[in-house]
Amino acid sequence: MSTQTWTKKDLVGIEHLNREELEIIFRTTSAFKGTLTRNVKKVPALRGKTVVNLFLEPSTRTRVAFEMAAKRLSADVVTITASASSLVKGETLRDTAQNIRALNADLLVLRHSAPGSAAYLARILDIPVINGGDGAHEHPTQALLDCFTMREHLGDLTGKKVTILGDILFSRVARSNIWLLGKLGAKVTVAGPSTLVPDTFTHMGVTVSHNLPEALADADAVMLLRIQHERQTATHFPSLGEYTGMFGLNQARAALLKPEAIIMHPGPINRGVEIDSNLADSSRSVILEQVTNGIATRMAVLYLCSGGGPDLISKQESK
Amino acid sequence: MAYLYANGCLLFSGLRDDFIKHARVIDAKGLVVAPGLVDPHVHFREPGQTHKETIKTGSQAAAAGGFTTVVCMPNTSPPADNAGTIQFIQDAIRRDAIVNVYPTGTITVGMQGEKLAPIGSLKNTGVVAITDDGLCVQNNQIMRRAVEYAAMFDLPVMDHCQDYALTEGAVMNEGVWSLRLGLRGWPAAAEDIIVSRDVTLSTHTGAHIHLQHISSGYAVDIIRRAKSRGVRITAEASPHHISLTDACLAGYDTNFKMNPPLRTEEDRLILIEGLRDGTLDCIATDHAPHTDYEKDCEFDYAPNGIIGLETSLAVSLQTLIPSQGFSLSEVIALLTHKPAALVNLPKGTLSPGRDADVVLFDPEESWTVDPKKLHGKSINCPWNHCNLKGRVHQTLVSGQVVYQKDQS
């Protein structure tokens, strides 16, 4: 095991992490994943600490996964949603966060519609801030759990072709995965209609494709993204029906993938829109594994950002 | 060269010995003596938003930046869309301003873009132009009638060029950086389309339309071609658009958020070419104060705008002279008589009989922008803590010293 330890206070994005830091997260995730199948699933790593989930945008998977992760680590966890926060009374994000800090929170997880908001709070607060999704910017723990899942199935991702298909423009999941897959040596193709997958994405080191067969050919993994906003149907493509016709993943198109390729989706899925219902339930789909890995990934991130080192992990493993 | 002024006016003859003996002599050794700077685009927020800036504090910032004449925008609260509000502003100017401040009026009632403001009455209370700055009249029929009507009074119409359908929710330039940062993009096309619209309307009506804070390289091209056909179009560039790019937004610093947004390096260089060949007539700050607490929030929610009066001269000098080869007098022209000419003001020149509005500055002196030492009410400045070269030592309005550099 490398002697390098985690030194960052926060996790606001993948973009500024180096390979070594990523491997620390993956190793820690792996260790925690082992604890999830035990009879007693709790570990005492964050006992006595308080994790506050400040979720200012709707979320099920991410919020619950962070809550479960914090509880598995024996932390106390409080979740605040937009409607239950004083932001609706006109309080600023800075004041809300500083009040949460003053209430003795040890760690804050933020989900917010505004890009850059996690980095903003990370600068203000002296406690760790973890980005649970900031607008269309980044969703680092999602990308980490996605790549963790991919590595379980595909091994080393160097040279592997990963195709991200759908609404790339508005997707923080896509951006975090583009950074992460790039750092892991994968070849990334982003695909979908030209209005949602502008050529500008080539500047992020990926291949842009509007030709679905080409994008899917010989891919090792395909990651589908939900078509997100109702109003996009008015301005970004003609109709959901046309989207499904042009870019939905069906059996015939899935046959273009490598035989052992996996199908991924960060959820929530829209059956019959971006993916055929039976494909979502097929043996190639790892969608629910992603969800499970989401707990171990968030445990790792919460643990590392609150100062946990590799020793405790190995102690837990040897128990 | 010695300048002499008496009763606030410049004189160049009659330098009799006894006259000189009794005169107050200002030692300008090592300094550039230039006409007081002229800014055709500032926001002094009075009435209604005096927590951000007032005519008094804004004019103090102007004096500290070497500006002796400024034109303030009418997007106050309420907007300056009627003679009463203009009169209120004129009274505040007479009472509080330490430099020459000229008001503008709105194009449309409430800046709603729907119904013409009483442009004739606004003219009678002394506005030097009309503009809905901050907003852009989208209805081409309203805009056409506005420029036709204003031309009757020889009033320029200043336009903030932005197509709203293309910029819904937009907070920065659309491009590589907006894509990386996940921020909603404001495509340059939204400016280009309205610039084209205004060129077309000016062509057909003969009216003078002034295009504010041009940020897009393609817009410069449109304006250049229009001018070559003799269309009565003028345009300005801001110090920030010629010196900064959208890459500055990498840290989501809201002091780099303004409208129109910072664009690409390519756009920036084309703007400079526009200033060089006269396509862009002048430099204008778009001094837009907001309090620290208003700017201290999520990038999406922060108000647009930055202050610029105290940094404009230095930024213009250091952007245009060393790497771009402009001469000192070319830069001074862009900051003095050229902007004054847009709004038909006899300012920005050291000529006999004109007001003794003068700035003394050292083009070589370096200084650090200290937000605590700025003279306006707000500190939303992208150059805070930056080292700039070119420093104002003294500013005179009608022969009176209105700013004197701290000797410390």
PDB file of N, CA, C and O in Angstrom, chain B residues 112-137:
ATOM      1  N   GLN B 112     -39.222  48.907 -19.573  1.00  0.00           N
ATOM      2  CA  GLN B 112     -39.960  47.676 -19.847  1.00  0.00           C
ATOM      3  C   GLN B 112     -39.905  47.280 -21.322  1.00  0.00           C
ATOM      4  O   GLN B 112     -40.358  46.199 -21.699  1.00  0.00           O
ATOM      5  N   GLY B 113     -39.393  48.197 -22.154  1.00  0.00           N
ATOM      6  CA  GLY B 113     -39.254  47.862 -23.569  1.00  0.00           C
ATOM      7  C   GLY B 113     -40.554  47.890 -24.338  1.00  0.00           C
ATOM      8  O   GLY B 113     -40.630  47.362 -25.449  1.00  0.00           O
ATOM      9  N   GLU B 114     -41.593  48.495 -23.751  1.00  0.00           N
ATOM     10  CA  GLU B 114     -42.912  48.411 -24.373  1.00  0.00           C
ATOM     11  C   GLU B 114     -43.461  49.737 -24.876  1.00  0.00           C
ATOM     12  O   GLU B 114     -44.171  49.783 -25.875  1.00  0.00           O
ATOM     13  N   LYS B 115     -43.148  50.820 -24.165  1.00  0.00           N
ATOM     14  CA  LYS B 115     -43.758  52.104 -24.486  1.00  0.00           C
ATOM     15  C   LYS B 115     -42.679  53.171 -24.368  1.00  0.00           C
ATOM     16  O   LYS B 115     -41.894  53.150 -23.408  1.00  0.00           O
ATOM     17  N   LEU B 116     -42.622  54.100 -25.325  1.00  0.00           N
ATOM     18  CA  LEU B 116     -41.573  55.112 -25.291  1.00  0.00           C
ATOM     19  C   LEU B 116     -41.689  56.005 -24.058  1.00  0.00           C
ATOM     20  O   LEU B 116     -42.776  56.427 -23.672  1.00  0.00           O
ATOM     21  N   ALA B 117     -40.558  56.301 -23.443  1.00  0.00           N
ATOM     22  CA  ALA B 117     -40.499  57.282 -22.361  1.00  0.00           C
ATOM     23  C   ALA B 117     -40.695  58.674 -22.976  1.00  0.00           C
ATOM     24  O   ALA B 117     -40.551  58.846 -24.186  1.00  0.00           O
ATOM     25  N   PRO B 118     -41.021  59.672 -22.152  1.00  0.00           N
ATOM     26  CA  PRO B 118     -41.210  61.035 -22.679  1.00  0.00           C
ATOM     27  C   PRO B 118     -39.863  61.657 -23.045  1.00  0.00           C
ATOM     28  O   PRO B 118     -39.317  62.479 -22.303  1.00  0.00           O
ATOM     29  N   ILE B 119     -39.335  61.250 -24.187  1.00  0.00           N
ATOM     30  CA  ILE B 119     -37.957  61.567 -24.563  1.00  0.00           C
ATOM     31  C   ILE B 119     -37.722  63.072 -24.695  1.00  0.00           C
ATOM     32  O   ILE B 119     -36.684  63.598 -24.280  1.00  0.00           O
ATOM     33  N   GLY B 120     -38.717  63.787 -25.204  1.00  0.00           N
ATOM     34  CA  GLY B 120     -38.589  65.236 -25.336  1.00  0.00           C
ATOM     35  C   GLY B 120     -38.462  65.913 -23.981  1.00  0.00           C
ATOM     36  O   GLY B 120     -37.623  66.801 -23.783  1.00  0.00           O
ATOM     37  N   SER B 121     -39.287  65.498 -23.021  1.00  0.00           N
ATOM     38  CA  SER B 121     -39.195  66.079 -21.679  1.00  0.00           C
ATOM     39  C   SER B 121     -37.864  65.734 -21.036  1.00  0.00           C
ATOM     40  O   SER B 121     -37.283  66.542 -20.304  1.00  0.00           O
ATOM     41  N   LEU B 122     -37.392  64.530 -21.280  1.00  0.00           N
ATOM     42  CA  LEU B 122     -36.096  64.132 -20.726  1.00  0.00           C
ATOM     43  C   LEU B 122     -35.000  65.038 -21.287  1.00  0.00           C
ATOM     44  O   LEU B 122     -34.133  65.520 -20.555  1.00  0.00           O
ATOM     45  N   LYS B 123     -35.084  65.290 -22.579  1.00  0.00           N
ATOM     46  CA  LYS B 123     -34.112  66.178 -23.225  1.00  0.00           C
ATOM     47  C   LYS B 123     -34.155  67.565 -22.574  1.00  0.00           C
ATOM     48  O   LYS B 123     -33.109  68.171 -22.290  1.00  0.00           O
ATOM     49  N   ASN B 124     -35.359  68.051 -22.301  1.00  0.00           N
ATOM     50  CA  ASN B 124     -35.495  69.386 -21.721  1.00  0.00           C
ATOM     51  C   ASN B 124     -34.929  69.481 -20.310  1.00  0.00           C
ATOM     52  O   ASN B 124     -34.574  70.560 -19.851  1.00  0.00           O
ATOM     53  N   THR B 125     -34.844  68.349 -19.602  1.00  0.00           N
ATOM     54  CA  THR B 125     -34.239  68.390 -18.266  1.00  0.00           C
ATOM     55  C   THR B 125     -32.750  68.068 -18.311  1.00  0.00           C
ATOM     56  O   THR B 125     -32.119  67.927 -17.268  1.00  0.00           O
ATOM     57  N   GLY B 126     -32.212  67.915 -19.506  1.00  0.00           N
ATOM     58  CA  GLY B 126     -30.749  67.882 -19.615  1.00  0.00           C
ATOM     59  C   GLY B 126     -30.102  66.537 -19.831  1.00  0.00           C
ATOM     60  O   GLY B 126     -28.887  66.407 -19.654  1.00  0.00           O
ATOM     61  N   VAL B 127     -30.866  65.524 -20.227  1.00  0.00           N
ATOM     62  CA  VAL B 127     -30.181  64.254 -20.488  1.00  0.00           C
ATOM     63  C   VAL B 127     -29.333  64.397 -21.749  1.00  0.00           C
ATOM     64  O   VAL B 127     -29.674  65.141 -22.669  1.00  0.00           O
ATOM     65  N   VAL B 128     -28.212  63.662 -21.774  1.00  0.00           N
ATOM     66  CA  VAL B 128     -27.320  63.745 -22.931  1.00  0.00           C
ATOM     67  C   VAL B 128     -27.505  62.564 -23.881  1.00  0.00           C
ATOM     68  O   VAL B 128     -26.885  62.511 -24.946  1.00  0.00           O
ATOM     69  N   ALA B 129     -28.301  61.584 -23.459  1.00  0.00           N
ATOM     70  CA  ALA B 129     -28.580  60.417 -24.307  1.00  0.00           C
ATOM     71  C   ALA B 129     -29.741  59.675 -23.668  1.00  0.00           C
ATOM     72  O   ALA B 129     -30.111  59.961 -22.521  1.00  0.00           O
ATOM     73  N   ILE B 130     -30.317  58.743 -24.417  1.00  0.00           N
ATOM     74  CA  ILE B 130     -31.293  57.843 -23.807  1.00  0.00           C
ATOM     75  C   ILE B 130     -30.806  56.409 -23.982  1.00  0.00           C
ATOM     76  O   ILE B 130     -30.124  56.078 -24.957  1.00  0.00           O
ATOM     77  N   THR B 131     -31.156  55.598 -22.998  1.00  0.00           N
ATOM     78  CA  THR B 131     -30.700  54.201 -22.997  1.00  0.00           C
ATOM     79  C   THR B 131     -31.520  53.405 -21.990  1.00  0.00           C
ATOM     80  O   THR B 131     -31.929  53.944 -20.965  1.00  0.00           O
ATOM     81  N   ASP B 132     -31.751  52.136 -22.297  1.00  0.00           N
ATOM     82  CA  ASP B 132     -32.338  51.224 -21.303  1.00  0.00           C
ATOM     83  C   ASP B 132     -31.244  50.347 -20.712  1.00  0.00           C
ATOM     84  O   ASP B 132     -31.500  49.230 -20.275  1.00  0.00           O
ATOM     85  N   ASP B 133     -30.009  50.858 -20.693  1.00  0.00           N
ATOM     86  CA  ASP B 133     -28.831  50.055 -20.336  1.00  0.00           C
ATOM     87  C   ASP B 133     -29.079  49.120 -19.159  1.00  0.00           C
ATOM     88  O   ASP B 133     -29.666  49.498 -18.157  1.00  0.00           O
ATOM     89  N   GLY B 134     -28.555  47.927 -19.300  1.00  0.00           N
ATOM     90  CA  GLY B 134     -28.839  46.854 -18.348  1.00  0.00           C
ATOM     91  C   GLY B 134     -29.903  45.961 -18.948  1.00  0.00           C
ATOM     92  O   GLY B 134     -29.913  44.762 -18.751  1.00  0.00           O
ATOM     93  N   LEU B 135     -30.778  46.599 -19.698  1.00  0.00           N
ATOM     94  CA  LEU B 135     -31.793  45.867 -20.444  1.00  0.00           C
ATOM     95  C   LEU B 135     -31.676  46.280 -21.906  1.00  0.00           C
ATOM     96  O   LEU B 135     -31.061  47.288 -22.235  1.00  0.00           O
ATOM     97  N   CYS B 136     -32.289  45.489 -22.759  1.00  0.00           N
ATOM     98  CA  CYS B 136     -32.219  45.764 -24.191  1.00  0.00           C
ATOM     99  C   CYS B 136     -33.629  45.688 -24.761  1.00  0.00           C
ATOM    100  O   CYS B 136     -34.344  44.704 -24.525  1.00  0.00           O
ATOM    101  N   VAL B 137     -34.028  46.741 -25.456  1.00  0.00           N
ATOM    102  CA  VAL B 137     -35.354  46.746 -26.076  1.00  0.00           C
ATOM    103  C   VAL B 137     -35.396  45.615 -27.117  1.00  0.00           C
ATOM    104  O   VAL B 137     -34.604  45.604 -28.059  1.00  0.00           O
TER     105      VAL B 137
END
